[in-house]
Structure formats: C-alpha cells, structure tokens
GROMACS .gro file of C-alpha atoms in nm:
model
  368
    1MET     CA    1   3.431  -0.277   3.118
    2SER     CA    2   3.308  -0.325   3.466
    3GLY     CA    3   2.973  -0.443   3.574
    4ASN     CA    4   2.731  -0.662   3.377
    5PHE     CA    5   2.715  -0.612   2.992
    6TYR     CA    6   2.557  -0.743   2.676
    7THR     CA    7   2.790  -0.905   2.417
    8PHE     CA    8   2.708  -0.898   2.040
    9ALA     CA    9   2.899  -1.007   1.736
   10ALA     CA   10   2.956  -0.668   1.558
   11ILE     CA   11   3.090  -0.488   1.245
   12ARG     CA   12   3.241  -0.143   1.298
   13GLY     CA   13   3.209   0.130   1.052
   14ILE     CA   14   3.268   0.503   1.005
   15GLN     CA   15   3.000   0.758   0.911
   16ALA     CA   16   3.062   1.141   0.923
   17GLY     CA   17   3.410   1.068   1.100
   18SER     CA   18   3.240   0.877   1.398
   19GLU     CA   19   3.225   0.505   1.464
   20TYR     CA   20   2.904   0.313   1.447
   21TYR     CA   21   2.846  -0.054   1.482
   22VAL     CA   22   2.608  -0.313   1.320
   23VAL     CA   23   2.507  -0.593   1.565
   24MET     CA   24   2.281  -0.894   1.550
   25VAL     CA   25   2.025  -0.886   1.841
   26PRO     CA   26   1.799  -1.188   1.937
   27LEU     CA   27   1.437  -1.076   1.908
   28LYS     CA   28   1.381  -1.180   2.274
   29LEU     CA   29   1.621  -0.900   2.382
   30VAL     CA   30   1.471  -0.627   2.163
   31PRO     CA   31   1.182  -0.526   2.395
   32LYS     CA   32   1.427  -0.551   2.693
   33ILE     CA   33   1.717  -0.332   2.576
   34PHE     CA   34   1.566  -0.076   2.343
   35GLU     CA   35   1.376   0.225   2.480
   36PHE     CA   36   1.162   0.474   2.324
   37ASP     CA   37   1.042   0.801   2.456
   38GLY     CA   38   0.705   0.800   2.610
   39HIS     CA   39   0.372   0.967   2.501
   40GLU     CA   40   0.399   1.194   2.804
   41LEU     CA   41   0.683   1.402   2.671
   42PRO     CA   42   0.620   1.695   2.453
   43ALA     CA   43   0.752   1.665   2.103
   44ASP     CA   44   1.045   1.891   2.156
   45LEU     CA   45   1.168   1.675   2.442
   46ARG     CA   46   1.140   1.351   2.243
   47ALA     CA   47   1.375   1.204   1.983
   48GLN     CA   48   1.105   0.995   1.803
   49ARG     CA   49   0.736   1.031   1.710
   50VAL     CA   50   0.470   0.871   1.932
   51ILE     CA   51   0.373   0.511   1.857
   52SER     CA   52   0.076   0.482   1.638
   53ASN     CA   53  -0.174   0.235   1.793
   54ALA     CA   54  -0.304   0.146   1.449
   55ARG     CA   55   0.036   0.042   1.299
   56VAL     CA   56   0.155  -0.187   1.577
   57PRO     CA   57  -0.120  -0.451   1.525
   58GLN     CA   58  -0.060  -0.441   1.158
   59ILE     CA   59   0.313  -0.516   1.189
   60THR     CA   60   0.250  -0.768   1.463
   61ALA     CA   61   0.001  -0.957   1.239
   62TYR     CA   62   0.247  -0.951   0.944
   63LEU     CA   63   0.520  -1.096   1.170
   64SER     CA   64   0.302  -1.362   1.350
   65GLU     CA   65   0.129  -1.477   1.028
   66ASN     CA   66   0.436  -1.479   0.810
   67PHE     CA   67   0.688  -1.606   1.071
   68GLU     CA   68   0.841  -1.841   0.814
   69GLU     CA   69   0.898  -1.580   0.543
   70TYR     CA   70   0.898  -1.231   0.707
   71THR     CA   71   1.154  -0.962   0.630
   72PHE     CA   72   1.251  -0.683   0.879
   73SER     CA   73   1.500  -0.412   0.791
   74SER     CA   74   1.754  -0.285   1.052
   75LEU     CA   75   1.667  -0.095   1.366
   76CYS     CA   76   1.863   0.213   1.430
   77ALA     CA   77   1.958   0.315   1.795
   78SER     CA   78   2.189   0.552   1.998
   79VAL     CA   79   2.379   0.428   2.307
   80ASP     CA   80   2.416   0.651   2.607
   81GLY     CA   81   2.663   0.459   2.832
   82GLU     CA   82   2.961   0.235   2.817
   83LEU     CA   83   3.040   0.038   2.505
   84GLU     CA   84   3.369  -0.140   2.401
   85PHE     CA   85   3.453  -0.288   2.069
   86THR     CA   86   3.717  -0.567   2.052
   87PRO     CA   87   3.830  -0.656   1.690
   88ALA     CA   88   3.871  -1.029   1.605
   89ASN     CA   89   4.227  -0.948   1.525
   90GLU     CA   90   4.438  -0.660   1.398
   91THR     CA   91   4.481  -0.785   1.037
   92LEU     CA   92   4.334  -0.556   0.774
   93SER     CA   93   4.063  -0.792   0.693
   94PHE     CA   94   3.924  -0.838   1.050
   95ARG     CA   95   3.999  -0.523   1.235
   96ASN     CA   96   3.656  -0.397   1.186
   97VAL     CA   97   3.485  -0.737   1.272
   98GLY     CA   98   3.461  -0.837   1.631
   99GLU     CA   99   3.280  -0.816   1.952
  100LEU     CA  100   3.080  -0.528   2.100
  101LYS     CA  101   3.010  -0.508   2.475
  102LEU     CA  102   2.729  -0.279   2.594
  103SER     CA  103   2.676  -0.194   2.962
  104MET     CA  104   2.344  -0.317   3.093
  105THR     CA  105   2.308   0.023   3.250
  106ALA     CA  106   2.348   0.199   2.920
  107ARG     CA  107   2.036   0.376   2.793
  108ILE     CA  108   1.983   0.267   2.419
  109ILE     CA  109   1.712   0.487   2.248
  110LEU     CA  110   1.566   0.377   1.913
  111ASN     CA  111   1.611   0.634   1.645
  112ASP     CA  112   1.416   0.424   1.390
  113GLY     CA  113   1.208   0.124   1.443
  114GLN     CA  114   0.995   0.181   1.746
  115HIS     CA  115   0.686   0.027   1.580
  116ARG     CA  116   0.887  -0.277   1.483
  117ARG     CA  117   1.005  -0.306   1.839
  118ALA     CA  118   0.656  -0.286   1.978
  119ALA     CA  119   0.537  -0.543   1.714
  120ILE     CA  120   0.822  -0.789   1.800
  121ALA     CA  121   0.720  -0.762   2.173
  122GLU     CA  122   0.357  -0.853   2.075
  123ALA     CA  123   0.447  -1.127   1.822
  124LEU     CA  124   0.669  -1.303   2.086
  125LYS     CA  125   0.360  -1.361   2.294
  126THR     CA  126   0.198  -1.584   2.020
  127ARG     CA  127   0.510  -1.689   1.847
  128PRO     CA  128   0.769  -1.770   2.114
  129LYS     CA  129   0.984  -1.967   1.866
  130LEU     CA  130   1.081  -1.622   1.717
  131GLU     CA  131   1.285  -1.539   2.024
  132ASN     CA  132   1.613  -1.673   1.898
  133GLU     CA  133   1.586  -1.525   1.551
  134THR     CA  134   1.778  -1.198   1.508
  135ILE     CA  135   1.745  -0.851   1.377
  136SER     CA  136   2.031  -0.627   1.271
  137VAL     CA  137   2.070  -0.298   1.466
  138VAL     CA  138   2.274   0.000   1.371
  139LEU     CA  139   2.422   0.153   1.679
  140PHE     CA  140   2.559   0.507   1.711
  141VAL     CA  141   2.709   0.671   2.015
  142ASP     CA  142   2.447   0.911   2.175
  143GLU     CA  143   2.551   1.267   2.141
  144GLY     CA  144   2.241   1.424   2.308
  145LEU     CA  145   1.880   1.498   2.228
  146GLU     CA  146   1.947   1.750   1.963
  147ARG     CA  147   2.173   1.504   1.763
  148CYS     CA  148   1.906   1.228   1.817
  149GLN     CA  149   1.637   1.451   1.674
  150GLN     CA  150   1.846   1.532   1.378
  151MET     CA  151   1.913   1.172   1.316
  152PHE     CA  152   1.549   1.095   1.315
  153ALA     CA  153   1.484   1.382   1.064
  154ASP     CA  154   1.765   1.269   0.845
  155LEU     CA  155   1.661   0.901   0.846
  156ASN     CA  156   1.302   0.988   0.745
  157LYS     CA  157   1.322   1.294   0.514
  158ASN     CA  158   1.472   1.103   0.242
  159ALA     CA  159   1.265   0.787   0.275
  160VAL     CA  160   1.002   0.749   0.000
  161ARG     CA  161   0.717   0.492   0.011
  162PRO     CA  162   0.691   0.274  -0.282
  163SER     CA  163   0.396   0.352  -0.507
  164GLY     CA  164   0.071   0.163  -0.449
  165SER     CA  165   0.104   0.003  -0.805
  166LEU     CA  166   0.445  -0.134  -0.731
  167ASN     CA  167   0.322  -0.274  -0.407
  168VAL     CA  168   0.041  -0.452  -0.579
  169LEU     CA  169   0.293  -0.581  -0.844
  170TYR     CA  170   0.536  -0.720  -0.587
  171ASP     CA  171   0.306  -0.845  -0.323
  172ARG     CA  172   0.281  -1.216  -0.401
  173ARG     CA  173   0.123  -1.304  -0.064
  174ASN     CA  174  -0.182  -1.077  -0.094
  175PRO     CA  175  -0.464  -1.261  -0.269
  176LEU     CA  176  -0.617  -0.940  -0.401
  177ALA     CA  177  -0.276  -0.829  -0.543
  178ARG     CA  178  -0.233  -1.169  -0.702
  179LEU     CA  179  -0.574  -1.147  -0.849
  180SER     CA  180  -0.492  -0.810  -1.013
  181THR     CA  181  -0.170  -0.937  -1.147
  182SER     CA  182  -0.358  -1.241  -1.295
  183VAL     CA  183  -0.579  -1.002  -1.480
  184LEU     CA  184  -0.256  -0.858  -1.645
  185GLU     CA  185  -0.102  -1.197  -1.720
  186ASN     CA  186  -0.426  -1.326  -1.882
  187ILE     CA  187  -0.560  -1.030  -2.087
  188MET     CA  188  -0.346  -0.849  -2.348
  189PHE     CA  189  -0.536  -0.529  -2.330
  190TYR     CA  190  -0.448  -0.480  -1.963
  191GLN     CA  191  -0.093  -0.577  -2.024
  192ASP     CA  192  -0.065  -0.311  -2.274
  193PHE     CA  193  -0.255  -0.039  -2.111
  194VAL     CA  194  -0.200  -0.066  -1.718
  195GLU     CA  195   0.082   0.138  -1.566
  196LEU     CA  196   0.274  -0.095  -1.324
  197GLU     CA  197   0.467   0.158  -1.119
  198LYS     CA  198   0.307   0.494  -1.095
  199THR     CA  199  -0.009   0.578  -0.914
  200SER     CA  200  -0.110   0.869  -1.152
  201LEU     CA  201  -0.092   0.918  -1.510
  202SER     CA  202   0.032   1.216  -1.714
  203ASN     CA  203  -0.172   1.349  -2.008
  204ARG     CA  204   0.078   1.190  -2.244
  205ALA     CA  205   0.104   0.854  -2.069
  206LYS     CA  206   0.045   0.550  -2.303
  207ALA     CA  207  -0.129   0.352  -2.012
  208LEU     CA  208  -0.497   0.394  -1.956
  209PHE     CA  209  -0.517   0.277  -1.593
  210THR     CA  210  -0.277   0.227  -1.296
  211LEU     CA  211  -0.239  -0.118  -1.143
  212SER     CA  212  -0.327   0.043  -0.814
  213SER     CA  213  -0.667   0.152  -0.965
  214LEU     CA  214  -0.722  -0.198  -1.114
  215ASN     CA  215  -0.656  -0.334  -0.771
  216GLN     CA  216  -0.916  -0.098  -0.606
  217ALA     CA  217  -1.166  -0.211  -0.875
  218ASN     CA  218  -1.091  -0.570  -0.803
  219GLN     CA  219  -1.153  -0.508  -0.435
  220LEU     CA  220  -1.507  -0.386  -0.526
  221LEU     CA  221  -1.561  -0.668  -0.771
  222ALA     CA  222  -1.425  -0.969  -0.573
  223GLY     CA  223  -1.404  -0.845  -0.212
  224PRO     CA  224  -1.097  -0.755  -0.001
  225ASN     CA  225  -0.981  -1.129   0.028
  226ALA     CA  226  -1.047  -1.180  -0.351
  227ASP     CA  227  -1.284  -1.472  -0.266
  228ARG     CA  228  -1.633  -1.346  -0.345
  229PHE     CA  229  -1.687  -1.618  -0.608
  230GLY     CA  230  -1.526  -1.898  -0.429
  231ASP     CA  231  -1.287  -2.118  -0.618
  232ALA     CA  232  -1.402  -1.957  -0.952
  233THR     CA  233  -1.307  -1.609  -0.837
  234GLU     CA  234  -0.985  -1.573  -1.049
  235LYS     CA  235  -1.154  -1.731  -1.355
  236THR     CA  236  -1.474  -1.515  -1.311
  237VAL     CA  237  -1.280  -1.188  -1.264
  238VAL     CA  238  -1.054  -1.237  -1.562
  239ALA     CA  239  -1.354  -1.326  -1.775
  240PHE     CA  240  -1.541  -1.007  -1.660
  241TRP     CA  241  -1.248  -0.763  -1.736
  242LYS     CA  242  -1.192  -0.939  -2.072
  243ARG     CA  243  -1.557  -0.883  -2.165
  244VAL     CA  244  -1.550  -0.519  -2.042
  245SER     CA  245  -1.248  -0.455  -2.264
  246GLU     CA  246  -1.424  -0.609  -2.559
  247VAL     CA  247  -1.759  -0.435  -2.541
  248ILE     CA  248  -1.625  -0.063  -2.502
  249PRO     CA  249  -1.559   0.057  -2.852
  250ASP     CA  250  -1.309   0.317  -2.750
  251TRP     CA  251  -1.105   0.059  -2.569
  252GLN     CA  252  -1.089  -0.140  -2.887
  253SER     CA  253  -0.990   0.171  -3.085
  254LEU     CA  254  -0.711   0.200  -2.851
  255ALA     CA  255  -0.597  -0.142  -2.876
  256GLN     CA  256  -0.599  -0.107  -3.257
  257GLY     CA  257  -0.394   0.208  -3.233
  258ASN     CA  258  -0.660   0.435  -3.377
  259VAL     CA  259  -0.665   0.658  -3.065
  260THR     CA  260  -0.426   0.732  -2.791
  261ALA     CA  261  -0.479   0.678  -2.409
  262GLY     CA  262  -0.422   1.045  -2.368
  263ASP     CA  263  -0.710   1.129  -2.619
  264LEU     CA  264  -0.951   0.900  -2.422
  265ARG     CA  265  -0.846   1.044  -2.093
  266LYS     CA  266  -0.918   1.399  -2.236
  267GLU     CA  267  -1.248   1.315  -2.401
  268THR     CA  268  -1.419   1.035  -2.203
  269VAL     CA  269  -1.502   0.933  -1.854
  270HIS     CA  270  -1.437   0.562  -1.887
  271ALA     CA  271  -1.060   0.630  -1.908
  272HIS     CA  272  -1.039   0.730  -1.544
  273GLY     CA  273  -0.997   0.530  -1.220
  274VAL     CA  274  -1.341   0.643  -1.087
  275MET     CA  275  -1.506   0.465  -1.369
  276LEU     CA  276  -1.281   0.152  -1.333
  277GLN     CA  277  -1.389   0.115  -0.986
  278ALA     CA  278  -1.752   0.176  -1.093
  279PHE     CA  279  -1.699  -0.132  -1.336
  280GLY     CA  280  -1.583  -0.326  -1.035
  281LEU     CA  281  -1.907  -0.252  -0.844
  282LEU     CA  282  -2.113  -0.333  -1.151
  283GLY     CA  283  -1.937  -0.669  -1.182
  284SER     CA  284  -2.016  -0.762  -0.820
  285ARG     CA  285  -2.380  -0.680  -0.863
  286LEU     CA  286  -2.434  -0.828  -1.188
  287ILE     CA  287  -2.260  -1.159  -1.122
  288ALA     CA  288  -2.445  -1.190  -0.795
  289ALA     CA  289  -2.784  -1.134  -0.977
  290SER     CA  290  -2.697  -1.352  -1.280
  291PRO     CA  291  -2.436  -1.599  -1.197
  292ASP     CA  292  -2.484  -1.810  -1.508
  293SER     CA  293  -2.560  -1.538  -1.755
  294TRP     CA  294  -2.384  -1.223  -1.669
  295LEU     CA  295  -2.154  -1.197  -1.976
  296GLU     CA  296  -2.417  -1.102  -2.233
  297PRO     CA  297  -2.578  -0.797  -2.042
  298LEU     CA  298  -2.231  -0.636  -2.047
  299ALA     CA  299  -2.277  -0.568  -2.417
  300ALA     CA  300  -2.497  -0.283  -2.302
  301LEU     CA  301  -2.187  -0.084  -2.192
  302GLY     CA  302  -2.100  -0.042  -2.568
  303GLN     CA  303  -2.417   0.165  -2.605
  304ILE     CA  304  -2.332   0.435  -2.340
  305ASP     CA  305  -2.223   0.781  -2.442
  306TRP     CA  306  -1.903   0.805  -2.238
  307SER     CA  307  -1.810   1.144  -2.386
  308LYS     CA  308  -1.730   1.416  -2.115
  309ARG     CA  309  -1.943   1.645  -2.333
  310ASN     CA  310  -2.239   1.434  -2.222
  311THR     CA  311  -2.266   1.671  -1.919
  312GLU     CA  312  -2.624   1.583  -1.847
  313LEU     CA  313  -2.520   1.240  -1.745
  314TRP     CA  314  -2.169   1.284  -1.598
  315HIS     CA  315  -2.154   1.627  -1.452
  316PRO     CA  316  -2.127   1.646  -1.157
  317ARG     CA  317  -2.185   1.269  -1.112
  318VAL     CA  318  -1.823   1.200  -1.167
  319MET     CA  319  -1.686   1.534  -1.312
  320GLY     CA  320  -1.598   1.844  -1.112
  321ALA     CA  321  -1.562   2.192  -1.245
  322THR     CA  322  -1.201   2.123  -1.359
  323ARG     CA  323  -1.122   1.755  -1.299
  324MET     CA  324  -1.263   1.415  -1.248
  325ASP     CA  325  -1.411   1.335  -0.912
  326GLY     CA  326  -1.263   1.011  -0.781
  327SER     CA  327  -1.446   1.008  -0.446
  328SER     CA  328  -1.636   0.703  -0.318
  329LYS     CA  329  -1.955   0.892  -0.367
  330SER     CA  330  -1.881   0.933  -0.732
  331VAL     CA  331  -1.783   0.569  -0.783
  332HIS     CA  332  -2.123   0.466  -0.649
  333LEU     CA  333  -2.312   0.725  -0.860
  334ALA     CA  334  -2.129   0.617  -1.165
  335ALA     CA  335  -2.203   0.250  -1.080
  336ASN     CA  336  -2.577   0.340  -1.068
  337VAL     CA  337  -2.562   0.437  -1.432
  338LEU     CA  338  -2.380   0.104  -1.528
  339ILE     CA  339  -2.616  -0.109  -1.307
  340GLN     CA  340  -2.925   0.036  -1.492
  341ALA     CA  341  -2.761   0.009  -1.826
  342VAL     CA  342  -2.738  -0.363  -1.807
  343GLY     CA  343  -3.094  -0.404  -1.693
  344LEU     CA  344  -3.070  -0.440  -1.311
  345GLN     CA  345  -3.287  -0.249  -1.069
  346LEU     CA  346  -3.108  -0.032  -0.806
  347THR     CA  347  -3.116  -0.160  -0.462
  348GLU     CA  348  -3.285   0.051  -0.191
  349ARG     CA  349  -2.965   0.209  -0.087
  350GLU     CA  350  -2.846   0.268  -0.443
  351GLN     CA  351  -3.186   0.434  -0.520
  352ALA     CA  352  -3.175   0.646  -0.224
  353ASN     CA  353  -2.822   0.776  -0.323
  354GLU     CA  354  -2.945   0.829  -0.670
  355ASP     CA  355  -3.257   1.022  -0.551
  356ALA     CA  356  -3.031   1.236  -0.334
  357TYR     CA  357  -2.810   1.314  -0.624
  358GLN     CA  358  -3.109   1.411  -0.849
  359ALA     CA  359  -3.247   1.626  -0.567
  360SER     CA  360  -2.914   1.812  -0.542
  361LEU     CA  361  -2.924   1.883  -0.907
  362ILE     CA  362  -3.267   2.031  -0.880
  363GLU     CA  363  -3.156   2.250  -0.586
  364GLN     CA  364  -2.866   2.375  -0.786
  365LYS     CA  365  -3.100   2.487  -1.071
  366VAL     CA  366  -3.333   2.673  -0.828
  367PRO     CA  367  -3.234   3.044  -0.804
  368ALA     CA  368  -3.153   3.166  -0.451
   0.00000   0.00000   0.00000
C-alpha cells in the first residue's frame, strides 16, 4: 500500500460471502477518521439519519460522568478506499488474526454509531485521559450508497429497545431506579405483584403494576434524583408504599389470594398505573405537610370507593369511554381526590385544576 495509512490490530471474518474486519480504534482517532453525512443532504442521498442534538449531550454526559465504568458497543462503518489485511501467519489458528492497513485518503462512513462518535468527540474535551482507550469497530468494504442505506436499514430494523421496566431493574447507577428496586426488596407485596420486564399488563397477568410504573410514581414521590427526603429518602419511601399496600382492602385481598390482579384491573381504578402515580403525588404532598405524622392519615385511603362503577367520582377524571386515561392531567386530578381524602387542602394550582375539571363536567351536561 502506498502513501500514508492507519494500522490496526484486526480480526477478519466473512458475512454474506464478503470479508469484514473488527478493529480496535483509540478514542482520539474516532472523530478524525470516521465521517457521517451532513444535515445538508436530503435523506435519499444520505446513508444515515441526521444527528439528534438532544441525544449527543446525553451520551456525552454518560461517558464523561462514568468514565471509569462506561460501556460502548461497537461502531459499524464502510471503507471506500484502499485497505490491506495481513494475517499474523498462515496457520489455521491465526490466518484471520493480523493487521489491517487503511489508507488515510480512504473515506470511512459510519453506518451505525454516529451519536457515539459525536459524544466521544465532546467527551474528550473534558476527559482527555479517555483518548488512549479504544472502541471496537466493524469495518465493511463500501459498495456504494444503496448498499450503505440497506446496511443502515438492516442494522436498525431488528433492534429492539429493552423495556422500561427492565431498564429500571438493571440500572444500578441511577438513584431513582435503585430506590424503586429497594421497594421491591423490602416489601413482599410489591415483590409478588410488580412485573419486572414488561411495560404493560395483559388482562390475565398476575402482576398488578409494572416496575416502570412504580418508578414513575417514585419520581413524583421522591423527585427525579430520589433525594426529596434527604438521607431518609429510601426509608421514607419504603415506609410509604408499605403503608399504602396495607390500608387498601382490595390489595390485601389480592395478597391473601381472595381476588386476582385481573379482577382488580377490570373492576377498580387503583389497579392501574395512573393511580399509582397519583399515590406518588399524594405521598410527596402529605410527607411535606406532616413530616412526623404522615402514616396515620393514609388510613383514609381504605374508605375510598375505588370501583369503576363509581363513575361520578372517576369518570372522566381517570377513565375514558373505553379505557383508563394515563395522562399527566389524569394523574393530577386523581391525586386531588387522594389529597383531600387524607385531610389536606388543595394548593392554589391544584384547586384551579379541580375547578377547571368540574366546570368541564357542567359544560358537558349543558345541551348544545
């Protein structure tokens, strides 16, 4: 190979009858040697989507803040230019392990990983020590725009994001996720009736709520950083959910095996995520108002008529014509009921929302 070139340790493989290579690239070279198509090109002339300005800072923050324990998957790129693979030797064991030379004039287009590339470039500005760490890159020979577009489609069409519940379960770094898993670890009721993988429940599911719903409720209860109650946050949140599970008779009937989760989802409103989030809002308000005596007022939750047949209270507050309404507006309207049930006054904003809701009910009853 003539001219200047990059040299990488490489492994050679075969896919669809064509050679490809896996190389380890120092992070400091990633912004220099990998290109991506610019915003100015129309979609049919690009081999990638345009960069999302919202995603890059998120990935950059992840890399910069977790530089001692981050994990990046491989980039995928196509090489349009000279490349030369030299095996370590010709024995069967090492003929596909060796050295790959890439001409510095070759055009190397990322087929997958443009946001990681941009984030690496940004993270190196604040974490220069990352420059000698490496990322694996899968390199294919460029066979033109049409082939690159097909590679992009193939790489992404079978990719499935993990469920929100599974993300919460496995994210040991996120304080809110840790708080939600702590609720499971400390309260048997939630261990038994919270779905850990799925983000929705079928009618016959044995679980009452999903872990992602519990996590959303905890965000409202303890704040996005799970620190609303200082050092006592975990203890307080666990105590809150334990008390809630104890004072709702239907939940106790479920724990005793007298009803099924499906029965409760069909017949009551408290077996749905919208109400779980409303409980989170209630907890935030009640604990702030009575930091030393908030457990006892929760007993009032046991006196509420949770039946879906109680349409005067719940329709359309949290119930639509055919299904439960999980909107943020419904969460806050449901919380209004709970807040008043435990003896608190609505705040000015809460009262305004309640007045608007009640006015809308009157308008619906007035004939046109």
